[in-house]
Amino acid sequence: MVGTVSSLGRRATRINHAVSEPFWVQFILITIALVFLALFLVMPLVAVFKEAFSKGIEVYFASLSEPDAWHAVKLTLLAAAISVPLNVIFGVSAAWAITKFRFHGKHALITLIDLPFAVSPVVAGLIYVLLFGAQGWFGPWLADHDLKIIFAVPGIVLATIFVTFPFVARELIPLMEEQGTSYEEASLTLGAGGWQTFWRVTVPSIKWGLLYGIILCNARAMGEFGAVSVVSGHIRGQTNTLPLHIEILYNEYQFAASFAAASILAGLALVTLVVKSFLEWQHTRDRERAARAALQEI
Amino acid sequence: MSIEVKNIQKQFGEFTALDNVSLSFPTGELVALLGPSGCGKTTLLRIIAGLENPDGGVVHFHGEDATHVHVRQRQVGFVFQHYALFRHMTVFDNVAFGLSVRPRGKRPDKKEIAERVHDLLKLVQLDWLADRYPDQLSGGQRQRIALARALAVEPKVLLLDEPFGALDAKVRKDLRRWLRRLHDELHITSIFVTHDQEEAMEVADRIVVLNKGKIEQIGTPDEVYNNPATPFVYDFIGQVNLFHSRVNEGWAHIGEIKLPAPEHPQVRDHAAVAYVRPHDIELQALPGEGFISAVIDNISTAGAVLRIELRHALADDVIHVELPRSQERLLNLHPGSQVYARPTNSKIFLQNR
């Protein structure tokens, strides 16, 4: 009996050795990862805030309370507020169609969704200039009807929608593919309608993927530079988004003000991350609480 | 409620899943659709449920045409192979789902729903799990909850797609006996799909054997096992020994020996295959009339019966024999020892030219 136990124990340790690297390999791998993180993520973030406050806290707040800066923040938030919900609607319906139905041209649709990833944002901006600009296809017609898209807010929103197009759909397609259609089928056999099935079965099961897609989409919408730069026209107080504002200030050697604006952009990104972590934490807490309650009942 | 399908045709691209299938399921019976994978059994079940549309043919529920009735309105309870329990809902909410999605006028109030759910959870003997989430349950528990959820909407038909397919052997056995008892209690017309012949034998009132989109045989477990209608059924249900033979005037000749073939009295010198179950072979130590001389190749004593493989001069294949363990003491059963075997029961199928 004793012999069996010890031989089992020995085998267990041997398996452990077999699947784990020696100490020095672990050490090197972890060090590389940490150094990389520090160099490429933490240091730039710290640098942004350090530069922003380099001329003192008064200069920081002064550069933010300037009307042009304030307008840029509002425009950035507006562009994100319009493009993110639209891309959520599009992303969910595209992922739904691609994963739950059989139809011709499915692969073509998936490729099309990826197009904004493949095309340079500058090209994306130029496409809109070509279509809606003064010399573009629809330019004369738009001018006749007194509509302004290029060098105006609609152009910025259009460009933002284009570059953030794939985020939600790309996040959802693999998730929904893996889940298959049996949940929806179960719901239908239980007498639920299509709309009920969507809200009560599909949405909760893709909730986390959807949230992640929205966060990525939002981050890109707020941070987009290239495409927006082409269509915006850089009119201060009118068509300057936050990233464009930062660039202008930087080119005018107003480093403190430029970094102050950058710190706002970084702050917005941090807020979205905190929101995401909070929601995830709440989700696991609910699960654990339910599990504990269940265990107590036994 | 009785179900009838007529001339059902279903094609997936080039592949024919169902080829002109007609069947009727009488009220209150528990019927198994049995066949190898790809035989069309799941497709047939999904067509009955309304989850798949047939290319041709009709589905009748209680004499009424239901072919174009939407899944929602069919009032079928469907149990999926991988349970398909809603992971974000507790067990209680899963079972209550079918009642809570009803339109306002037909929806029972909260107290009523809670009572119904608890009754159902009691029926599947899991009322103590109401507050858990599906991923906190074992496979067997999940399947029982899935069944309770399907029963909550008071379906007229219960359809189960490989209900025990994802469970381990012990749980499977318990659960299928439990399903049988439940069916005896509720008497709801039920159809279940399986590829496991033992499961079909144990649970079903009647078995429909399918192969390549066609029905091979319909019958009670007893009929299907003891009187297989086709070579496929013989082969698929239980182990079987095949002997190539020639049939002549009611007798099948295999080398020296001959087996009775009373169902083919008029046939003259026709190629045929004799099917013999392993437990329909007797062994003795001394030669005799109609006995095949053979040598024991292998013998397995792990299990309720003795499993013996014999080498013999008639063919290259070994003969599989199953004997009661009591024979162990009467015969000299060791690999290499000489024995004499005789089929006591056989069935002869003529081969197509």
Short mmCIF file of N, CA and C in Angstrom, two decimals, chain A residues 198-280:
data_model
loop_
_atom_site.label_atom_id
_atom_site.label_comp_id
_atom_site.label_asym_id
_atom_site.label_seq_id
_atom_site.Cartn_x
_atom_site.Cartn_y
_atom_site.Cartn_z
N PHE A 198 -33.99 36.97 -29.30
CA PHE A 198 -32.82 37.83 -29.45
C PHE A 198 -32.46 38.51 -28.13
N TRP A 199 -33.45 39.10 -27.48
CA TRP A 199 -33.15 39.86 -26.26
C TRP A 199 -32.89 38.99 -25.05
N ARG A 200 -33.59 37.86 -24.95
CA ARG A 200 -33.48 37.08 -23.72
C ARG A 200 -32.47 35.96 -23.81
N VAL A 201 -32.14 35.52 -25.04
CA VAL A 201 -31.20 34.40 -25.16
C VAL A 201 -29.90 34.84 -25.84
N THR A 202 -30.01 35.46 -27.02
CA THR A 202 -28.80 35.78 -27.76
C THR A 202 -27.99 36.88 -27.09
N VAL A 203 -28.62 38.01 -26.79
CA VAL A 203 -27.87 39.14 -26.23
C VAL A 203 -27.16 38.77 -24.92
N PRO A 204 -27.84 38.13 -23.95
CA PRO A 204 -27.11 37.79 -22.73
C PRO A 204 -25.92 36.86 -22.97
N SER A 205 -26.04 35.98 -23.96
CA SER A 205 -24.93 35.04 -24.13
C SER A 205 -23.77 35.65 -24.90
N ILE A 206 -24.00 36.79 -25.59
CA ILE A 206 -22.87 37.43 -26.27
C ILE A 206 -22.48 38.72 -25.55
N LYS A 207 -23.07 38.94 -24.37
CA LYS A 207 -22.92 40.21 -23.65
C LYS A 207 -21.46 40.65 -23.51
N TRP A 208 -20.61 39.73 -23.06
CA TRP A 208 -19.22 40.11 -22.78
C TRP A 208 -18.44 40.38 -24.05
N GLY A 209 -18.69 39.58 -25.07
CA GLY A 209 -18.02 39.82 -26.35
C GLY A 209 -18.48 41.14 -26.93
N LEU A 210 -19.76 41.42 -26.80
CA LEU A 210 -20.32 42.66 -27.33
C LEU A 210 -19.71 43.86 -26.61
N LEU A 211 -19.63 43.75 -25.30
CA LEU A 211 -19.07 44.84 -24.50
C LEU A 211 -17.62 45.11 -24.91
N TYR A 212 -16.88 44.05 -25.09
CA TYR A 212 -15.49 44.19 -25.47
C TYR A 212 -15.38 44.84 -26.84
N GLY A 213 -16.25 44.42 -27.76
CA GLY A 213 -16.28 45.02 -29.09
C GLY A 213 -16.60 46.51 -29.02
N ILE A 214 -17.57 46.86 -28.16
CA ILE A 214 -17.96 48.27 -28.03
C ILE A 214 -16.78 49.09 -27.49
N ILE A 215 -16.08 48.52 -26.52
CA ILE A 215 -14.96 49.26 -25.93
C ILE A 215 -13.85 49.49 -26.96
N LEU A 216 -13.53 48.46 -27.72
CA LEU A 216 -12.52 48.60 -28.77
C LEU A 216 -12.96 49.62 -29.81
N CYS A 217 -14.24 49.50 -30.19
CA CYS A 217 -14.81 50.38 -31.21
C CYS A 217 -14.76 51.83 -30.73
N ASN A 218 -15.12 52.02 -29.46
CA ASN A 218 -15.14 53.35 -28.88
C ASN A 218 -13.72 53.93 -28.81
N ALA A 219 -12.78 53.10 -28.38
CA ALA A 219 -11.41 53.58 -28.26
C ALA A 219 -10.89 54.04 -29.62
N ARG A 220 -11.19 53.26 -30.64
CA ARG A 220 -10.72 53.62 -31.98
C ARG A 220 -11.45 54.87 -32.48
N ALA A 221 -12.75 54.95 -32.19
CA ALA A 221 -13.54 56.10 -32.65
C ALA A 221 -12.99 57.39 -32.07
N MET A 222 -12.61 57.35 -30.80
CA MET A 222 -12.11 58.57 -30.16
C MET A 222 -10.68 58.88 -30.59
N GLY A 223 -9.93 57.85 -30.91
CA GLY A 223 -8.52 58.07 -31.20
C GLY A 223 -8.19 58.21 -32.68
N GLU A 224 -9.17 58.01 -33.58
CA GLU A 224 -8.88 58.00 -35.01
C GLU A 224 -8.27 59.31 -35.48
N PHE A 225 -7.18 59.20 -36.22
CA PHE A 225 -6.50 60.40 -36.70
C PHE A 225 -6.53 60.51 -38.23
N GLY A 226 -6.00 59.47 -38.90
CA GLY A 226 -5.76 59.55 -40.34
C GLY A 226 -6.98 59.92 -41.17
N ALA A 227 -8.01 59.10 -41.10
CA ALA A 227 -9.19 59.32 -41.95
C ALA A 227 -9.86 60.65 -41.62
N VAL A 228 -9.97 60.91 -40.31
CA VAL A 228 -10.62 62.14 -39.88
C VAL A 228 -9.82 63.36 -40.32
N SER A 229 -8.50 63.24 -40.27
CA SER A 229 -7.63 64.34 -40.65
C SER A 229 -7.88 64.77 -42.09
N VAL A 230 -8.11 63.79 -42.97
CA VAL A 230 -8.32 64.10 -44.39
C VAL A 230 -9.64 64.84 -44.61
N VAL A 231 -10.71 64.41 -43.94
CA VAL A 231 -12.01 64.99 -44.22
C VAL A 231 -12.33 66.22 -43.36
N SER A 232 -11.55 66.44 -42.31
CA SER A 232 -11.96 67.47 -41.35
C SER A 232 -11.68 68.89 -41.82
N GLY A 233 -10.51 69.12 -42.44
CA GLY A 233 -10.17 70.47 -42.85
C GLY A 233 -9.53 71.28 -41.73
N HIS A 234 -9.41 70.72 -40.55
CA HIS A 234 -8.71 71.33 -39.41
C HIS A 234 -9.20 72.74 -39.11
N ILE A 235 -10.48 72.96 -39.08
CA ILE A 235 -10.99 74.28 -38.73
C ILE A 235 -11.16 74.32 -37.21
N ARG A 236 -10.35 75.19 -36.57
CA ARG A 236 -10.39 75.23 -35.11
C ARG A 236 -11.75 75.63 -34.59
N GLY A 237 -12.17 74.98 -33.56
CA GLY A 237 -13.46 75.32 -32.96
C GLY A 237 -14.64 74.82 -33.77
N GLN A 238 -14.35 74.19 -34.92
CA GLN A 238 -15.47 73.66 -35.72
C GLN A 238 -15.30 72.19 -36.08
N THR A 239 -14.19 71.87 -36.74
CA THR A 239 -14.03 70.48 -37.20
C THR A 239 -12.76 69.84 -36.65
N ASN A 240 -12.26 70.34 -35.56
CA ASN A 240 -11.09 69.70 -34.96
C ASN A 240 -11.50 68.71 -33.89
N THR A 241 -11.13 67.47 -34.08
CA THR A 241 -11.35 66.50 -33.01
C THR A 241 -10.14 66.53 -32.09
N LEU A 242 -10.24 65.80 -31.01
CA LEU A 242 -9.17 65.85 -30.01
C LEU A 242 -7.80 65.42 -30.58
N PRO A 243 -7.72 64.31 -31.30
CA PRO A 243 -6.41 63.94 -31.86
C PRO A 243 -5.86 65.01 -32.80
N LEU A 244 -6.74 65.64 -33.61
CA LEU A 244 -6.27 66.68 -34.53
C LEU A 244 -5.81 67.91 -33.75
N HIS A 245 -6.54 68.22 -32.70
CA HIS A 245 -6.19 69.35 -31.84
C HIS A 245 -4.80 69.15 -31.24
N ILE A 246 -4.55 67.94 -30.78
CA ILE A 246 -3.24 67.62 -30.19
C ILE A 246 -2.14 67.87 -31.21
N GLU A 247 -2.37 67.43 -32.44
CA GLU A 247 -1.33 67.57 -33.45
C GLU A 247 -1.04 69.04 -33.76
N ILE A 248 -2.12 69.81 -33.87
CA ILE A 248 -1.94 71.24 -34.18
C ILE A 248 -1.13 71.93 -33.09
N LEU A 249 -1.51 71.66 -31.83
CA LEU A 249 -0.78 72.28 -30.72
C LEU A 249 0.68 71.87 -30.73
N TYR A 250 0.92 70.62 -31.01
CA TYR A 250 2.29 70.10 -31.02
C TYR A 250 3.10 70.80 -32.10
N ASN A 251 2.49 70.94 -33.28
CA ASN A 251 3.21 71.59 -34.38
C ASN A 251 3.46 73.07 -34.10
N GLU A 252 2.64 73.64 -33.21
CA GLU A 252 2.85 75.05 -32.85
C GLU A 252 3.76 75.17 -31.63
N TYR A 253 4.44 74.11 -31.28
CA TYR A 253 5.38 74.07 -30.14
C TYR A 253 4.73 74.36 -28.81
N GLN A 254 3.41 74.17 -28.69
CA GLN A 254 2.76 74.32 -27.38
C GLN A 254 2.72 72.95 -26.73
N PHE A 255 3.90 72.50 -26.26
CA PHE A 255 4.00 71.12 -25.79
C PHE A 255 3.10 70.84 -24.59
N ALA A 256 3.13 71.73 -23.59
CA ALA A 256 2.33 71.48 -22.38
C ALA A 256 0.85 71.34 -22.74
N ALA A 257 0.34 72.27 -23.57
CA ALA A 257 -1.07 72.23 -23.94
C ALA A 257 -1.38 70.98 -24.74
N SER A 258 -0.47 70.63 -25.65
CA SER A 258 -0.68 69.45 -26.48
C SER A 258 -0.75 68.18 -25.63
N PHE A 259 0.17 68.10 -24.66
CA PHE A 259 0.15 66.90 -23.82
C PHE A 259 -1.03 66.91 -22.84
N ALA A 260 -1.47 68.10 -22.48
CA ALA A 260 -2.65 68.17 -21.62
C ALA A 260 -3.86 67.57 -22.35
N ALA A 261 -4.00 67.95 -23.64
CA ALA A 261 -5.09 67.38 -24.43
C ALA A 261 -4.92 65.87 -24.59
N ALA A 262 -3.65 65.47 -24.80
CA ALA A 262 -3.37 64.03 -24.93
C ALA A 262 -3.75 63.29 -23.66
N SER A 263 -3.52 63.95 -22.50
CA SER A 263 -3.85 63.28 -21.24
C SER A 263 -5.36 63.07 -21.12
N ILE A 264 -6.14 63.98 -21.71
CA ILE A 264 -7.60 63.78 -21.70
C ILE A 264 -7.96 62.53 -22.51
N LEU A 265 -7.34 62.42 -23.68
CA LEU A 265 -7.60 61.26 -24.54
C LEU A 265 -7.20 59.97 -23.83
N ALA A 266 -6.01 60.01 -23.21
CA ALA A 266 -5.56 58.83 -22.46
C ALA A 266 -6.51 58.54 -21.30
N GLY A 267 -6.98 59.64 -20.65
CA GLY A 267 -7.91 59.48 -19.54
C GLY A 267 -9.20 58.81 -19.99
N LEU A 268 -9.72 59.20 -21.16
CA LEU A 268 -10.94 58.59 -21.68
C LEU A 268 -10.74 57.09 -21.90
N ALA A 269 -9.56 56.76 -22.42
CA ALA A 269 -9.25 55.33 -22.63
C ALA A 269 -9.21 54.60 -21.31
N LEU A 270 -8.59 55.22 -20.30
CA LEU A 270 -8.50 54.57 -18.99
C LEU A 270 -9.89 54.39 -18.39
N VAL A 271 -10.75 55.39 -18.57
CA VAL A 271 -12.11 55.27 -18.04
C VAL A 271 -12.82 54.07 -18.65
N THR A 272 -12.71 53.91 -19.98
CA THR A 272 -13.38 52.76 -20.61
C THR A 272 -12.83 51.44 -20.05
N LEU A 273 -11.52 51.40 -19.83
CA LEU A 273 -10.93 50.17 -19.28
C LEU A 273 -11.44 49.89 -17.87
N VAL A 274 -11.54 50.96 -17.05
CA VAL A 274 -12.02 50.79 -15.69
C VAL A 274 -13.47 50.29 -15.70
N VAL A 275 -14.28 50.89 -16.59
CA VAL A 275 -15.68 50.46 -16.69
C VAL A 275 -15.75 48.99 -17.04
N LYS A 276 -14.93 48.58 -18.00
CA LYS A 276 -14.94 47.19 -18.42
C LYS A 276 -14.54 46.26 -17.27
N SER A 277 -13.45 46.62 -16.56
CA SER A 277 -13.00 45.77 -15.46
C SER A 277 -14.06 45.70 -14.37
N PHE A 278 -14.71 46.83 -14.11
CA PHE A 278 -15.74 46.85 -13.08
C PHE A 278 -16.88 45.90 -13.44
N LEU A 279 -17.32 45.97 -14.69
CA LEU A 279 -18.41 45.11 -15.12
C LEU A 279 -18.02 43.64 -15.03
N GLU A 280 -16.80 43.34 -15.42
CA GLU A 280 -16.33 41.95 -15.35
C GLU A 280 -16.28 41.46 -13.92
#
